């Protein structure tokens, strides 16, 4: 209703000045526009908090100015009779508006200012809020007293105060009773929270956001104790005075705070009151007091924990180091034990070979030494028989019968060949004994000059039985390609052990290939294949010589090539290999002789072991 009345009044005010000079239709338009302007002007006054209780300013000011301008804009110039053009008339109207505003506002403001000095013209905001009865007449109500109590408590932060209830059955009394119950619960909760905070082992600090300087607002005793000062010394100080922010985020504290809130627990660097550093663990949370954010940091000194962690880590490292040393020692012990066992075996074999050679050497020397005299005696006897046959052409019948019985002619032809065959056999046995003695290297210096080809030949002599026929397979053909090797300083007995191990492995591989792959059978699927071991020696340079031992067996898979020299690694079936031969051979060549031992293999084509020794 108020809007309708003010709109009608604004329309009448707007059309008053020009009603005699406009048509009825324009008068309606001008009036409607004035009503709209008045409504807009009233909202403008409300926005600027200018009191206009009855809308007089909006109706007479806003609509009146519009009506004055409408005279020049819409009025018929002939009817106005001012003798001015429309634009000149508009300027006159604007000048009139400004003059009227200046006189009306200026005079009113001046007069009210003088009057205000004599008597108050406006109540305060608090008085306006309290109301006229309370402000002007001092009237007090139960609601007013309750509101005053709430205001007092809000300013004092004293939760122990309680509202006075005169009549618990009134609306104000019921509200005050519920308010007091809420205060009881709130105070009880705060007491519990305060007790937890005050007795907490961890430091607890609340602080303002970065825009307010990260200032500390509260702190518990543990926080003061950790930082080495009193609680009151911490209040209003910036938090980063005691906690070092991550270096990469220092330039933007808001970014730092947001990141710390996202990541939960953090290990940071703290500063005590005396500026000494210490490691701390902190967690930061965000809460709100009304619309204002408040941050809480809970932290603890982790110096003891970090020291314990360092001690534990150091102990763990030492334990791991000791375990590694023990493991290495145990591995060396196993290798040494295995090497001792293998060396003892080879030493026993050497002693046995030497003993056999010694035992054979004596009788064979006796036989070999008497063969030549026996041959001489046989020649003399055969010559004597020939003389008898020449000069006694008609022997007695008994002699003729005996001559035919013993086949004297055959005996005369075969007996020298028999003695010669015995001589060849004795020489062969002497060569075998010589090879056995060479293999055992008895009564010789440990590190001496030796010819590798002779050592290889002596090893082949020991393995002659294995190189010959085995079950149904063909003999293993040994192809020797010896270069003109000089004598080198070495440990001949140990090198013989290396040659023995490698050749034994080659023979095992070839025998396995014949048994598994049926190389001895000649068919379309498995053509017959001749087993071979190739031995090659050559001089690489004045400083190095090389011995290569290769077989045409099944070869070694690539995954095993890197492990064949490891102790106890073997690809042979259980009970047929210990995995020590090649490991000991590697130690003899690399560690004892400072040489090199390599294995080259292609599956299906065989394996090749290359030994390189320094020519010292």
XYZ file of C-alpha atoms in Angstrom:
616
model
C 0.000 0.000 0.000
C 2.894 2.342 0.916
C 4.550 1.727 -2.428
C 1.282 2.387 -4.285
C 0.615 5.661 -2.442
C 4.178 6.926 -2.842
C 4.104 5.957 -6.541
C 0.904 7.940 -7.148
C 2.306 10.944 -5.247
C 5.576 10.735 -7.218
C 3.636 10.630 -10.502
C 1.529 13.700 -9.536
C 4.657 15.606 -8.414
C 6.422 14.725 -11.692
C 3.538 15.949 -13.944
C 2.674 19.070 -11.964
C 5.211 21.408 -13.624
C 4.440 20.418 -17.245
C 0.798 19.324 -17.179
C -0.441 22.429 -19.037
C 2.144 22.018 -21.840
C 1.901 18.279 -22.624
C -0.713 15.962 -24.005
C -2.668 13.585 -21.726
C -0.678 10.602 -23.054
C 2.689 12.237 -22.301
C 1.389 13.231 -18.873
C 0.727 9.552 -18.092
C 4.225 8.550 -19.320
C 5.916 11.325 -17.303
C 3.951 10.358 -14.177
C 4.733 6.640 -14.512
C 8.424 7.422 -15.052
C 8.393 9.651 -11.961
C 6.923 6.812 -9.874
C 9.693 4.451 -11.034
C 12.381 7.048 -10.335
C 10.998 7.582 -6.849
C 11.130 3.866 -6.073
C 14.727 3.628 -7.347
C 15.701 6.740 -5.384
C 14.254 5.249 -2.203
C 16.414 2.102 -2.581
C 19.424 4.329 -3.174
C 18.768 6.133 0.133
C 18.387 2.807 1.962
C 21.687 1.597 0.534
C 23.423 4.718 1.809
C 21.586 4.402 5.143
C 19.814 7.820 4.801
C 16.626 7.922 6.855
C 13.482 8.820 4.848
C 10.622 7.442 6.890
C 7.708 8.598 4.693
C 9.588 8.693 1.366
C 9.452 12.474 1.055
C 12.912 12.807 -0.394
C 12.286 10.133 -2.993
C 8.873 11.558 -3.993
C 9.644 15.278 -3.984
C 13.353 15.092 -4.691
C 13.645 12.291 -7.245
C 10.264 12.651 -8.945
C 10.377 16.487 -8.630
C 13.721 16.731 -10.435
C 12.367 14.441 -13.139
C 9.219 16.571 -13.525
C 11.308 19.756 -13.813
C 13.404 18.206 -16.578
C 10.248 16.905 -18.301
C 9.097 20.555 -18.851
C 12.009 21.131 -21.237
C 12.010 17.634 -22.698
C 8.306 17.170 -23.481
C 6.576 20.573 -23.015
C 5.323 22.434 -26.104
C 7.516 25.503 -26.548
C 4.612 27.629 -27.885
C 2.510 26.937 -24.813
C 5.402 27.600 -22.393
C 5.802 31.102 -23.907
C 9.347 31.606 -22.590
C 10.727 32.433 -25.996
C 13.553 29.934 -25.503
C 14.553 27.004 -27.668
C 14.161 23.466 -26.271
C 17.894 23.164 -25.459
C 18.023 26.580 -23.844
C 14.888 25.716 -21.881
C 16.614 22.432 -20.709
C 19.613 24.435 -19.490
C 17.315 26.810 -17.580
C 15.532 23.853 -15.950
C 18.866 22.237 -14.895
C 20.089 25.545 -13.506
C 16.851 25.873 -11.558
C 17.266 22.349 -10.131
C 20.859 23.057 -9.008
C 19.902 26.416 -7.516
C 16.950 24.957 -5.608
C 19.106 22.073 -4.306
C 21.846 24.447 -3.229
C 19.458 26.755 -1.378
C 17.356 23.962 0.120
C 20.195 21.628 1.158
C 22.636 24.367 2.136
C 20.157 26.305 4.244
C 18.770 23.153 5.849
C 22.221 21.736 6.631
C 23.376 25.043 8.084
C 20.263 25.393 10.187
C 20.311 21.787 11.480
C 24.011 22.084 12.278
C 23.342 25.094 14.489
C 20.385 23.363 16.088
C 22.446 20.209 16.738
C 24.847 22.266 18.826
C 21.964 23.195 21.073
C 20.123 19.878 21.308
C 20.817 16.318 19.970
C 18.965 15.567 16.770
C 19.938 11.848 16.390
C 20.311 8.919 18.807
C 23.371 6.644 18.786
C 23.356 3.223 17.143
C 23.369 1.531 20.560
C 20.417 3.665 21.691
C 18.636 2.978 18.457
C 19.203 -0.746 18.971
C 18.055 -0.592 22.599
C 14.899 1.298 21.738
C 13.257 4.591 22.685
C 11.814 3.404 26.035
C 15.219 2.333 27.294
C 17.285 5.132 25.766
C 14.951 8.073 26.509
C 12.971 6.936 29.486
C 15.296 4.440 31.217
C 12.798 1.621 31.059
C 14.296 -1.866 31.816
C 12.822 -5.215 30.744
C 13.703 -8.840 31.508
C 14.853 -9.374 27.907
C 17.011 -6.231 28.121
C 18.763 -7.498 31.249
C 19.342 -10.901 29.661
C 20.846 -9.284 26.564
C 23.048 -7.084 28.753
C 24.301 -10.215 30.565
C 25.173 -11.880 27.248
C 27.046 -8.739 26.138
C 29.003 -8.606 29.387
C 29.956 -12.286 29.130
C 30.997 -11.902 25.484
C 33.375 -9.102 26.441
C 34.823 -10.809 29.548
C 35.065 -14.405 28.206
C 34.030 -15.498 31.706
C 32.096 -18.750 31.300
C 31.523 -19.023 35.054
C 28.863 -16.275 34.943
C 25.219 -17.357 34.838
C 22.105 -15.450 33.812
C 19.703 -14.437 36.622
C 16.247 -15.976 36.243
C 13.463 -14.060 37.995
C 10.594 -16.075 36.578
C 11.502 -19.440 34.979
C 8.078 -19.771 33.395
C 8.334 -16.753 31.112
C 9.797 -16.932 27.604
C 12.919 -15.052 28.709
C 13.211 -17.313 31.778
C 13.052 -20.470 29.652
C 15.646 -19.080 27.235
C 17.949 -18.057 30.114
C 17.583 -21.488 31.738
C 18.594 -23.260 28.491
C 21.404 -20.741 28.067
C 22.741 -21.522 31.558
C 22.540 -25.279 30.830
C 24.481 -24.733 27.633
C 27.093 -22.751 29.595
C 27.391 -25.627 32.095
C 28.045 -28.135 29.293
C 30.404 -25.772 27.500
C 32.349 -24.987 30.679
C 32.599 -28.682 31.534
C 33.877 -29.509 28.024
C 36.357 -26.646 28.158
C 37.609 -27.789 31.568
C 38.200 -31.275 30.213
C 39.891 -29.890 27.097
C 41.984 -27.499 29.163
C 43.061 -30.315 31.474
C 44.120 -32.398 28.462
C 45.973 -29.497 26.873
C 47.673 -28.423 30.108
C 48.845 -31.927 30.992
C 49.726 -33.082 27.465
C 53.296 -34.249 26.940
C 53.351 -32.719 23.458
C 53.563 -29.003 22.918
C 50.308 -27.412 21.716
C 50.217 -23.906 20.205
C 47.451 -22.009 18.456
C 48.356 -19.269 16.002
C 46.802 -16.866 13.530
C 46.898 -17.255 9.715
C 49.802 -15.833 7.667
C 47.777 -12.727 6.843
C 47.748 -11.942 10.560
C 51.439 -12.667 11.022
C 51.323 -16.294 12.301
C 51.160 -14.901 15.826
C 50.908 -17.338 18.731
C 47.626 -16.914 20.621
C 47.849 -19.738 23.203
C 50.439 -22.285 24.347
C 50.424 -25.096 26.884
C 53.154 -25.686 29.521
C 54.757 -28.497 27.502
C 55.250 -26.149 24.554
C 56.942 -23.606 26.833
C 59.111 -26.333 28.382
C 60.201 -27.699 24.996
C 60.998 -24.187 23.729
C 62.764 -23.257 26.992
C 60.707 -20.264 28.111
C 57.541 -19.250 29.981
C 54.077 -19.486 28.444
C 53.534 -15.738 28.564
C 56.774 -15.181 26.641
C 55.331 -17.016 23.632
C 52.104 -15.058 23.241
C 51.992 -12.679 20.258
C 55.340 -13.888 18.910
C 55.420 -15.235 15.319
C 55.414 -19.027 15.045
C 58.318 -19.104 12.581
C 60.486 -17.645 15.362
C 60.469 -21.175 16.855
C 59.791 -23.483 13.878
C 61.871 -23.333 10.716
C 59.778 -23.444 7.560
C 60.915 -25.613 4.639
C 63.490 -23.644 2.645
C 61.772 -24.012 -0.724
C 58.512 -22.511 0.652
C 59.751 -19.692 2.869
C 58.864 -17.036 0.307
C 55.170 -17.973 0.427
C 54.036 -18.775 3.966
C 50.442 -19.387 2.923
C 51.635 -22.009 0.415
C 53.836 -23.531 3.099
C 50.964 -23.704 5.573
C 48.631 -25.262 2.999
C 51.239 -27.897 2.159
C 51.845 -28.693 5.838
C 48.105 -29.083 6.374
C 47.867 -31.544 3.475
C 50.809 -33.739 4.452
C 49.969 -34.369 8.120
C 53.067 -35.260 10.180
C 56.341 -33.489 9.464
C 59.886 -33.601 10.760
C 61.059 -29.989 10.986
C 63.779 -27.981 12.710
C 62.866 -26.141 15.908
C 64.518 -23.195 17.674
C 64.503 -22.861 21.448
C 64.376 -19.557 23.249
C 68.201 -19.477 23.264
C 68.235 -20.107 19.459
C 69.639 -23.643 19.828
C 68.339 -26.050 17.187
C 66.580 -29.358 17.774
C 64.602 -31.806 15.616
C 60.861 -31.834 16.144
C 57.866 -33.705 14.800
C 54.804 -31.570 14.196
C 51.272 -31.868 12.886
C 49.165 -28.837 11.954
C 45.364 -28.580 11.855
C 42.946 -25.809 10.906
C 39.775 -24.770 12.750
C 37.531 -21.694 12.810
C 36.358 -19.242 15.442
C 33.270 -17.892 13.740
C 34.438 -16.751 10.346
C 38.091 -16.415 11.403
C 40.494 -19.337 10.785
C 42.620 -20.563 13.675
C 45.514 -22.987 13.391
C 46.811 -25.518 15.908
C 50.256 -27.084 15.875
C 51.065 -30.124 18.033
C 54.763 -30.903 18.272
C 57.349 -32.831 20.256
C 61.107 -32.871 20.636
C 62.393 -35.986 18.841
C 66.089 -35.558 19.671
C 66.168 -38.744 21.768
C 64.197 -40.658 19.144
C 66.488 -39.499 16.336
C 69.595 -40.348 18.385
C 68.134 -43.772 19.139
C 67.324 -44.184 15.453
C 70.878 -43.227 14.500
C 72.306 -45.628 17.075
C 69.989 -48.367 15.827
C 70.930 -47.651 12.222
C 74.611 -47.626 13.127
C 74.204 -50.922 14.975
C 72.292 -52.361 12.029
C 75.031 -51.224 9.638
C 77.712 -52.694 11.875
C 75.749 -55.931 12.148
C 75.323 -56.086 8.392
C 79.035 -55.385 7.980
C 79.904 -58.124 10.483
C 77.483 -60.494 8.762
C 79.089 -59.696 5.424
C 82.537 -60.285 6.904
C 81.399 -63.558 8.457
C 79.768 -64.597 5.209
C 82.934 -63.749 3.300
C 85.070 -65.574 5.880
C 82.788 -68.601 5.739
C 82.910 -68.563 1.951
C 86.705 -68.318 2.007
C 86.805 -71.106 4.594
C 84.648 -73.304 2.385
C 86.814 -72.533 -0.620
C 89.999 -73.151 1.370
C 88.577 -76.376 2.741
C 87.511 -77.469 -0.718
C 90.895 -76.509 -2.126
C 92.659 -78.390 0.661
C 90.528 -81.453 -0.012
C 91.190 -81.224 -3.733
C 94.874 -80.511 -3.187
C 95.080 -83.437 -0.799
C 93.414 -85.634 -3.399
C 95.855 -84.491 -6.048
C 98.727 -84.874 -3.589
C 97.534 -88.397 -2.738
C 97.185 -89.144 -6.425
C 100.682 -87.771 -7.000
C 102.117 -89.889 -4.201
C 100.292 -92.955 -5.469
C 101.446 -92.290 -9.016
C 104.993 -91.718 -7.788
C 104.860 -94.918 -5.732
C 103.534 -96.942 -8.637
C 106.126 -95.391 -10.925
C 108.874 -96.210 -8.434
C 107.693 -99.781 -7.993
C 107.433 -100.322 -11.754
C 110.681 -98.542 -12.500
C 112.909 -101.013 -10.607
C 111.793 -104.269 -12.293
C 111.346 -102.609 -15.691
C 114.827 -101.172 -15.422
C 116.108 -104.660 -14.613
C 114.279 -106.117 -17.599
C 115.235 -103.283 -19.961
C 118.853 -103.505 -18.833
C 119.049 -107.268 -19.541
C 117.292 -107.291 -22.903
C 120.341 -106.191 -24.866
C 122.630 -108.875 -23.319
C 119.825 -111.427 -23.904
C 119.692 -110.366 -27.553
C 123.475 -110.698 -27.805
C 123.361 -114.140 -26.223
C 120.542 -115.168 -28.567
C 122.558 -114.015 -31.585
C 125.537 -116.058 -30.388
C 123.419 -119.208 -29.842
C 121.664 -118.828 -33.181
C 125.053 -118.366 -34.838
C 126.400 -121.469 -33.133
C 123.398 -123.499 -34.370
C 124.053 -122.297 -37.904
C 127.693 -123.461 -37.640
C 126.516 -126.861 -36.485
C 124.100 -127.072 -39.426
C 126.922 -126.191 -41.844
C 129.617 -128.509 -40.495
C 127.359 -131.359 -39.224
C 125.056 -131.896 -42.164
C 124.087 -135.416 -41.065
C 123.215 -135.209 -37.362
C 121.859 -138.161 -35.444
C 118.205 -139.085 -35.738
C 117.467 -137.885 -32.229
C 118.735 -134.388 -33.061
C 116.798 -134.348 -36.350
C 113.589 -135.359 -34.545
C 114.080 -132.660 -31.884
C 114.828 -130.077 -34.578
C 111.545 -130.797 -36.285
C 109.656 -130.836 -32.948
C 110.800 -127.342 -31.934
C 110.496 -125.997 -35.496
C 114.046 -124.724 -35.438
C 113.639 -122.667 -38.591
C 110.682 -120.705 -37.163
C 112.476 -120.303 -33.804
C 115.540 -118.877 -35.537
C 113.372 -116.302 -37.382
C 110.964 -115.374 -34.539
C 113.230 -115.340 -31.464
C 115.025 -112.064 -32.410
C 111.668 -110.448 -33.177
C 110.374 -111.597 -29.761
C 113.320 -110.034 -27.967
C 112.905 -106.832 -30.021
C 109.191 -106.701 -29.100
C 110.080 -107.103 -25.436
C 112.538 -104.239 -25.809
C 109.875 -101.994 -27.395
C 107.410 -102.883 -24.581
C 110.017 -102.139 -21.925
C 110.773 -98.772 -23.556
C 107.033 -98.001 -23.593
C 106.746 -98.844 -19.915
C 109.759 -96.612 -19.199
C 108.043 -93.704 -21.026
C 104.872 -94.277 -18.985
C 106.884 -94.270 -15.758
C 108.634 -91.108 -16.888
C 105.234 -89.435 -17.555
C 103.956 -90.557 -14.165
C 107.003 -89.109 -12.425
C 106.655 -85.913 -14.461
C 102.971 -85.616 -13.463
C 103.722 -86.104 -9.774
C 106.745 -83.745 -9.830
C 108.275 -85.454 -6.816
C 111.577 -84.195 -5.424
C 111.259 -80.982 -7.466
C 111.071 -77.311 -6.499
C 107.465 -75.978 -6.199
C 108.009 -72.863 -8.346
C 110.274 -73.673 -11.259
C 110.731 -73.560 -14.984
C 108.628 -76.119 -16.835
C 107.464 -76.965 -20.334
C 103.689 -76.841 -20.598
C 103.489 -79.297 -23.502
C 105.298 -81.949 -21.442
C 102.918 -81.339 -18.517
C 99.921 -81.681 -20.845
C 101.304 -84.921 -22.270
C 101.838 -86.358 -18.799
C 98.231 -85.465 -17.894
C 96.983 -87.131 -21.082
C 98.962 -90.223 -20.149
C 97.126 -90.403 -16.802
C 93.777 -89.958 -18.606
C 94.602 -92.461 -21.347
C 92.164 -94.990 -19.923
C 89.266 -92.507 -20.008
C 90.131 -91.383 -23.511
C 89.844 -94.917 -24.860
C 86.619 -96.826 -25.453
C 83.802 -96.284 -22.953
C 80.732 -98.509 -23.213
C 79.631 -98.177 -26.867
C 81.218 -94.876 -27.736
C 84.193 -94.333 -29.978
C 87.576 -93.356 -28.482
C 88.017 -89.643 -27.871
C 90.357 -88.248 -30.472
C 92.916 -85.832 -28.990
C 94.178 -83.266 -31.500
C 97.344 -81.522 -30.335
C 98.543 -78.273 -31.883
C 101.578 -77.275 -29.854
C 103.357 -74.048 -30.584
C 107.010 -73.444 -29.827
C 106.492 -72.596 -26.173
C 109.451 -71.597 -24.038
C 109.899 -72.845 -20.512
C 107.967 -70.659 -18.080
C 108.249 -70.253 -14.345
C 105.166 -71.792 -12.744
C 103.868 -74.331 -10.265
C 103.854 -77.446 -12.500
C 101.981 -79.642 -10.042
C 99.146 -77.119 -9.750
C 98.994 -76.579 -13.520
C 98.713 -80.359 -13.960
C 95.759 -80.184 -11.566
C 94.150 -77.487 -13.795
C 94.755 -79.531 -16.966
C 93.355 -82.620 -15.235
C 90.163 -80.789 -14.103
C 89.436 -79.216 -17.497
C 90.104 -82.443 -19.461
C 88.057 -84.509 -17.031
C 85.129 -82.075 -17.513
C 85.544 -82.329 -21.281
C 85.510 -86.142 -21.125
C 82.422 -86.066 -18.852
C 80.626 -83.742 -21.302
C 81.481 -85.953 -24.283
C 80.439 -89.159 -22.487
C 77.151 -87.509 -21.444
C 76.506 -86.395 -25.033
C 77.055 -89.935 -26.309
C 74.773 -91.454 -23.690
C 71.993 -88.850 -23.974
C 72.162 -87.834 -27.661
C 73.167 -91.243 -29.079
C 76.110 -89.832 -31.058
C 77.432 -93.366 -31.520
C 74.396 -94.316 -33.662
C 74.503 -93.404 -37.291
C 70.990 -92.467 -38.475
C 69.185 -89.680 -40.311
C 68.068 -88.099 -37.059
C 71.357 -88.497 -35.184
C 74.331 -88.753 -37.556
C 77.435 -90.332 -36.091
C 79.824 -87.822 -34.559
C 83.450 -88.351 -33.582
C 84.253 -87.016 -30.070
C 87.278 -84.727 -30.031
C 89.410 -82.737 -27.627
C 91.616 -80.076 -29.193
C 94.639 -78.766 -27.311
C 96.416 -75.710 -28.666
C 99.390 -73.826 -27.235
C 100.889 -70.618 -28.578
C 102.894 -67.567 -27.640
C 100.702 -64.450 -27.542
C 103.510 -61.994 -26.849
C 106.875 -61.948 -25.114
C 104.958 -61.593 -21.854
C 102.099 -64.073 -22.323
C 101.520 -67.684 -23.433
C 98.180 -69.376 -24.052
C 96.792 -72.880 -23.652
C 93.333 -73.598 -25.140
C 91.465 -76.856 -24.435
C 88.265 -77.326 -26.457
C 85.756 -80.130 -26.956
C 82.965 -80.670 -29.455
C 80.414 -81.657 -26.797
C 76.975 -80.146 -26.067
C 78.394 -76.857 -24.763
C 77.381 -74.722 -21.760
C 74.189 -72.654 -21.574
C 74.702 -68.899 -21.484
C 72.949 -68.526 -18.112
C 75.580 -70.835 -16.547
C 78.675 -69.268 -18.119
C 78.929 -66.549 -15.461
C 78.695 -69.099 -12.634
C 80.908 -72.000 -13.709
C 83.887 -70.735 -11.676
C 81.771 -70.236 -8.520
C 82.510 -72.667 -5.693
C 80.114 -75.630 -5.456
C 78.337 -74.759 -8.706
C 77.920 -77.756 -10.980
C 75.622 -78.864 -13.786
C 76.475 -82.538 -13.295
C 74.008 -84.961 -11.706
C 74.104 -85.425 -7.941
C 77.030 -87.639 -6.935
C 79.049 -86.990 -10.107
C 80.372 -83.491 -9.394
C 81.212 -81.270 -6.413
C 81.553 -77.945 -8.225
C 85.121 -77.497 -6.943
C 87.340 -78.397 -9.910
C 86.870 -75.262 -12.001
C 86.724 -73.017 -8.909
C 90.121 -74.322 -7.727
C 91.464 -74.105 -11.273
C 90.407 -70.453 -11.423
C 92.202 -69.727 -8.148
C 95.366 -71.507 -9.334
C 95.481 -69.601 -12.624
C 94.326 -66.152 -11.439
C 95.558 -65.914 -7.855
C 98.643 -68.175 -7.845
C 99.933 -67.457 -11.353
C 98.345 -63.994 -11.938
C 96.985 -65.259 -15.234
C 93.569 -65.452 -16.841
C 91.046 -68.281 -17.229
C 88.056 -67.843 -19.540
C 85.328 -70.064 -20.893
C 83.800 -69.660 -24.347
C 80.881 -71.824 -25.372
C 78.142 -72.164 -27.955
C 75.347 -74.597 -27.146
C 75.532 -77.593 -29.469
C 79.098 -76.813 -30.627
C 81.143 -77.407 -27.489
C 83.126 -75.471 -24.897
C 86.591 -73.884 -25.029
C 88.679 -73.038 -21.967
C 91.445 -70.512 -22.536
C 94.360 -70.295 -20.077
C 96.720 -67.311 -20.341
C 99.885 -67.348 -18.238
C 102.545 -64.664 -17.818
C 105.908 -65.587 -19.315
C 108.101 -64.623 -16.405
